[in-house]
Amino acid sequence: MIAVIDYGVGNLFSLLSSLNYVGLNTKLTNDIEEIKNAKGIILPGVGAFRDAIGNLEKYRLKEILINEAKNGKPFLGICLGMQMLFEKSYEYGEYEGLGLINGTVEEIKKYIPENSDLKIPHMGWNSLIINERFKDDKILKDVDNNEYVYYVHSYFAKTDMKNIVAYSEYGTKIPGIVKNENVYGMQFHPEKSGDIGLKLLKNWGELIK
């Protein structure tokens, strides 16, 4: 069973439906024992970083997620769930993340040219450029360079290229898929990204023994 973490982040119906469609056995849960016994963990998320990390602490989930990830359990953060994998966020303040990947979460508009006509939030389809060092990573099985995925966000991860599996260009490099050993993150919404999103979810599921 894969534990999809339930901590009050809203409607997860489309994500759960997509996971079910690709054959992954999942359960929406915030039960600590179920999370410990799960074969993998998915941390979804929409909304503000402060509220999300606060809810993890409220449900006493933060420490267990860190421990399970550090013990080698396959872990996937999606959208805001990906952002929480990093050390710190500067979204409307300064907040500590899970610290599973080195880097910070910062406002996109601070890193795009002032005269740019790019709009924030970064919303819609954008191509995913594969980092050459990760071209053989199992998460990218049967995934071609420049496939399109669907984003909706105003903040992004600032991290080293050694952590970036694939990225999109939007006035700056937007990490689309990140990785640190057994921990992966996807900034875009795989459940809204058509066949390529389903393929990526399936590939992640195949990493689970």
Short mmCIF file of C-alpha atoms in Angstrom, two decimals:
data_model
loop_
_atom_site.label_atom_id
_atom_site.label_comp_id
_atom_site.label_asym_id
_atom_site.label_seq_id
_atom_site.Cartn_x
_atom_site.Cartn_y
_atom_site.Cartn_z
CA MET A 1 0.00 0.00 0.00
CA ILE A 2 1.15 3.55 -0.83
CA ALA A 3 0.19 6.16 1.75
CA VAL A 4 -1.14 9.40 0.25
CA ILE A 5 -0.81 11.85 3.11
CA ASP A 6 -4.09 13.39 4.24
CA TYR A 7 -3.50 16.64 6.10
CA GLY A 8 -6.33 18.89 4.97
CA VAL A 9 -4.99 20.13 1.63
CA GLY A 10 -8.28 19.91 -0.24
CA ASN A 11 -9.78 17.70 -2.92
CA LEU A 12 -7.41 14.92 -4.00
CA PHE A 13 -9.93 13.03 -6.13
CA SER A 14 -8.16 13.50 -9.48
CA LEU A 15 -4.77 12.50 -8.06
CA LEU A 16 -6.18 9.37 -6.40
CA SER A 17 -8.05 8.52 -9.59
CA SER A 18 -4.84 8.82 -11.63
CA LEU A 19 -2.89 6.65 -9.19
CA ASN A 20 -5.62 4.03 -9.32
CA TYR A 21 -5.70 4.22 -13.14
CA VAL A 22 -2.00 3.31 -13.38
CA GLY A 23 -2.52 0.39 -11.01
CA LEU A 24 -1.08 1.74 -7.77
CA ASN A 25 -2.65 0.58 -4.52
CA THR A 26 -3.07 3.74 -2.46
CA LYS A 27 -4.76 4.88 0.71
CA LEU A 28 -5.47 8.44 1.82
CA THR A 29 -4.33 8.50 5.43
CA ASN A 30 -2.81 10.46 8.28
CA ASP A 31 -2.48 7.43 10.54
CA ILE A 32 1.12 7.13 11.73
CA GLU A 33 1.14 3.31 11.84
CA GLU A 34 -0.30 3.06 8.32
CA ILE A 35 2.36 5.49 7.09
CA LYS A 36 5.10 3.44 8.76
CA ASN A 37 3.76 0.23 7.21
CA ALA A 38 3.27 1.69 3.74
CA LYS A 39 5.62 0.70 0.93
CA GLY A 40 5.78 4.26 -0.36
CA ILE A 41 4.63 7.77 0.52
CA ILE A 42 3.07 10.50 -1.62
CA LEU A 43 2.85 14.02 -0.19
CA PRO A 44 0.39 16.11 -2.25
CA GLY A 45 -0.31 19.77 -1.65
CA VAL A 46 -1.99 22.95 -2.86
CA GLY A 47 -2.18 26.38 -1.27
CA ALA A 48 0.25 28.21 1.00
CA PHE A 49 3.46 26.69 2.36
CA ARG A 50 2.89 28.08 5.87
CA ASP A 51 -0.54 26.46 6.20
CA ALA A 52 0.61 23.15 4.74
CA ILE A 53 3.69 22.72 6.93
CA GLY A 54 1.59 23.89 9.88
CA ASN A 55 -0.95 21.15 9.19
CA LEU A 56 1.79 18.51 9.03
CA GLU A 57 2.91 19.63 12.47
CA LYS A 58 -0.68 19.77 13.73
CA TYR A 59 -1.26 16.14 12.74
CA ARG A 60 2.19 15.18 14.09
CA LEU A 61 3.25 14.03 10.65
CA LYS A 62 6.36 16.11 9.98
CA GLU A 63 8.81 14.02 11.96
CA ILE A 64 7.45 10.68 10.76
CA LEU A 65 7.69 11.78 7.10
CA ILE A 66 11.29 12.90 7.58
CA ASN A 67 12.20 9.64 9.31
CA GLU A 68 10.52 7.40 6.75
CA ALA A 69 12.20 9.24 3.87
CA LYS A 70 15.62 9.11 5.55
CA ASN A 71 15.14 5.39 6.15
CA GLY A 72 14.95 4.88 2.38
CA LYS A 73 11.22 4.57 1.76
CA PRO A 74 10.18 5.70 -1.76
CA PHE A 75 8.78 9.23 -1.37
CA LEU A 76 7.09 11.55 -3.86
CA GLY A 77 6.12 15.18 -3.25
CA ILE A 78 3.69 16.79 -5.71
CA CYS A 79 3.27 20.55 -6.32
CA LEU A 80 3.32 22.18 -2.85
CA GLY A 81 4.24 18.72 -1.55
CA MET A 82 7.42 18.97 -3.63
CA GLN A 83 8.20 22.44 -2.26
CA MET A 84 7.94 21.14 1.29
CA LEU A 85 10.77 18.69 0.55
CA PHE A 86 13.23 21.59 0.65
CA GLU A 87 14.93 23.25 3.59
CA LYS A 88 13.05 26.52 3.71
CA SER A 89 10.34 28.59 2.01
CA TYR A 90 10.13 32.37 1.69
CA GLU A 91 6.45 32.41 0.76
CA TYR A 92 4.87 35.24 2.81
CA GLY A 93 7.50 34.86 5.51
CA GLU A 94 10.20 32.33 6.30
CA TYR A 95 9.26 28.75 7.14
CA GLU A 96 11.19 25.52 7.67
CA GLY A 97 10.49 22.64 5.30
CA LEU A 98 11.22 18.93 5.62
CA GLY A 99 14.87 19.39 4.64
CA LEU A 100 15.00 16.26 2.46
CA ILE A 101 16.52 18.12 -0.51
CA ASN A 102 18.93 21.04 -0.31
CA GLY A 103 17.47 24.34 -1.48
CA THR A 104 14.88 27.02 -0.84
CA VAL A 105 11.44 27.92 -2.19
CA GLU A 106 11.29 31.43 -3.62
CA GLU A 107 9.10 33.72 -5.70
CA ILE A 108 9.41 33.13 -9.46
CA LYS A 109 8.97 36.79 -10.39
CA LYS A 110 12.18 37.74 -8.57
CA TYR A 111 14.16 35.66 -11.06
CA ILE A 112 12.62 36.64 -14.39
CA PRO A 113 13.61 39.81 -16.30
CA GLU A 114 11.73 42.96 -15.21
CA ASN A 115 10.73 43.75 -18.79
CA SER A 116 9.38 40.23 -19.35
CA ASP A 117 5.75 39.76 -20.39
CA LEU A 118 5.64 36.40 -18.60
CA LYS A 119 2.71 36.21 -16.23
CA ILE A 120 2.67 34.93 -12.66
CA PRO A 121 1.45 32.41 -11.67
CA HIS A 122 3.27 30.13 -14.05
CA MET A 123 0.15 28.38 -15.24
CA GLY A 124 -0.46 25.99 -18.09
CA TRP A 125 1.55 23.63 -20.26
CA ASN A 126 5.32 23.86 -20.51
CA SER A 127 7.95 21.53 -21.93
CA LEU A 128 10.09 19.41 -19.63
CA ILE A 129 13.82 19.50 -20.40
CA ILE A 130 15.73 16.46 -19.15
CA ASN A 131 18.97 17.06 -17.25
CA GLU A 132 21.58 14.94 -19.09
CA ARG A 133 22.96 13.47 -15.87
CA PHE A 134 19.53 11.93 -15.15
CA LYS A 135 18.67 10.71 -18.65
CA ASP A 136 18.82 7.08 -17.50
CA ASP A 137 16.90 7.61 -14.25
CA LYS A 138 14.05 5.12 -13.88
CA ILE A 139 11.52 7.90 -13.29
CA LEU A 140 12.07 8.91 -16.93
CA LYS A 141 11.46 5.48 -18.46
CA ASP A 142 9.84 5.99 -21.90
CA VAL A 143 9.73 9.76 -21.33
CA ASP A 144 11.12 11.88 -24.16
CA ASN A 145 12.82 15.24 -23.87
CA ASN A 146 10.48 18.24 -24.21
CA GLU A 147 7.30 16.43 -23.22
CA TYR A 148 4.63 18.84 -21.96
CA VAL A 149 3.34 18.95 -18.38
CA TYR A 150 0.86 21.20 -16.59
CA TYR A 151 1.94 23.75 -13.97
CA VAL A 152 0.11 26.08 -11.58
CA HIS A 153 2.44 27.92 -9.16
CA SER A 154 3.99 31.25 -8.20
CA TYR A 155 6.92 29.93 -6.14
CA PHE A 156 9.62 27.49 -7.22
CA ALA A 157 12.57 25.56 -5.87
CA LYS A 158 16.02 27.15 -6.00
CA THR A 159 18.38 24.20 -5.88
CA ASP A 160 21.54 22.80 -7.47
CA MET A 161 21.35 21.15 -10.87
CA LYS A 162 22.57 17.95 -9.19
CA ASN A 163 19.07 17.71 -7.65
CA ILE A 164 17.14 18.57 -10.83
CA VAL A 165 16.03 15.62 -12.98
CA ALA A 166 14.14 17.83 -15.44
CA TYR A 167 13.18 21.48 -15.67
CA SER A 168 11.10 23.95 -17.67
CA GLU A 169 12.09 27.40 -18.92
CA TYR A 170 9.96 30.34 -17.76
CA GLY A 171 12.30 33.30 -17.63
CA THR A 172 14.45 31.11 -15.40
CA LYS A 173 14.92 27.40 -14.88
CA ILE A 174 11.86 25.97 -13.10
CA PRO A 175 12.66 22.57 -11.55
CA GLY A 176 9.93 20.22 -12.74
CA ILE A 177 11.25 16.95 -11.29
CA VAL A 178 13.75 16.85 -8.44
CA LYS A 179 15.49 13.99 -6.67
CA ASN A 180 17.65 13.14 -3.70
CA GLU A 181 18.22 9.38 -3.55
CA ASN A 182 14.80 7.82 -2.75
CA VAL A 183 13.00 11.18 -2.55
CA TYR A 184 11.41 12.61 -5.71
CA GLY A 185 9.35 15.74 -6.28
CA MET A 186 7.19 16.98 -9.16
CA GLN A 187 6.34 20.69 -9.26
CA PHE A 188 3.75 20.25 -12.02
CA HIS A 189 0.51 18.33 -11.56
CA PRO A 190 1.02 14.84 -13.03
CA GLU A 191 -2.71 14.12 -12.63
CA LYS A 192 -3.43 17.07 -14.98
CA SER A 193 -0.60 16.32 -17.42
CA GLY A 194 -2.30 13.74 -19.63
CA ASP A 195 -0.49 10.59 -20.72
CA ILE A 196 2.95 11.87 -19.74
CA GLY A 197 1.78 12.58 -16.19
CA LEU A 198 0.31 9.10 -15.89
CA LYS A 199 3.52 7.60 -17.23
CA LEU A 200 5.59 9.46 -14.61
CA LEU A 201 3.30 8.31 -11.80
CA LYS A 202 3.52 4.74 -13.08
CA ASN A 203 7.31 4.95 -13.31
CA TRP A 204 7.54 6.18 -9.73
CA GLY A 205 5.26 3.36 -8.61
CA GLU A 206 7.58 0.84 -10.27
CA LEU A 207 10.41 1.98 -7.98
CA ILE A 208 8.54 0.43 -5.05
CA LYS A 209 9.60 -3.10 -4.19
#
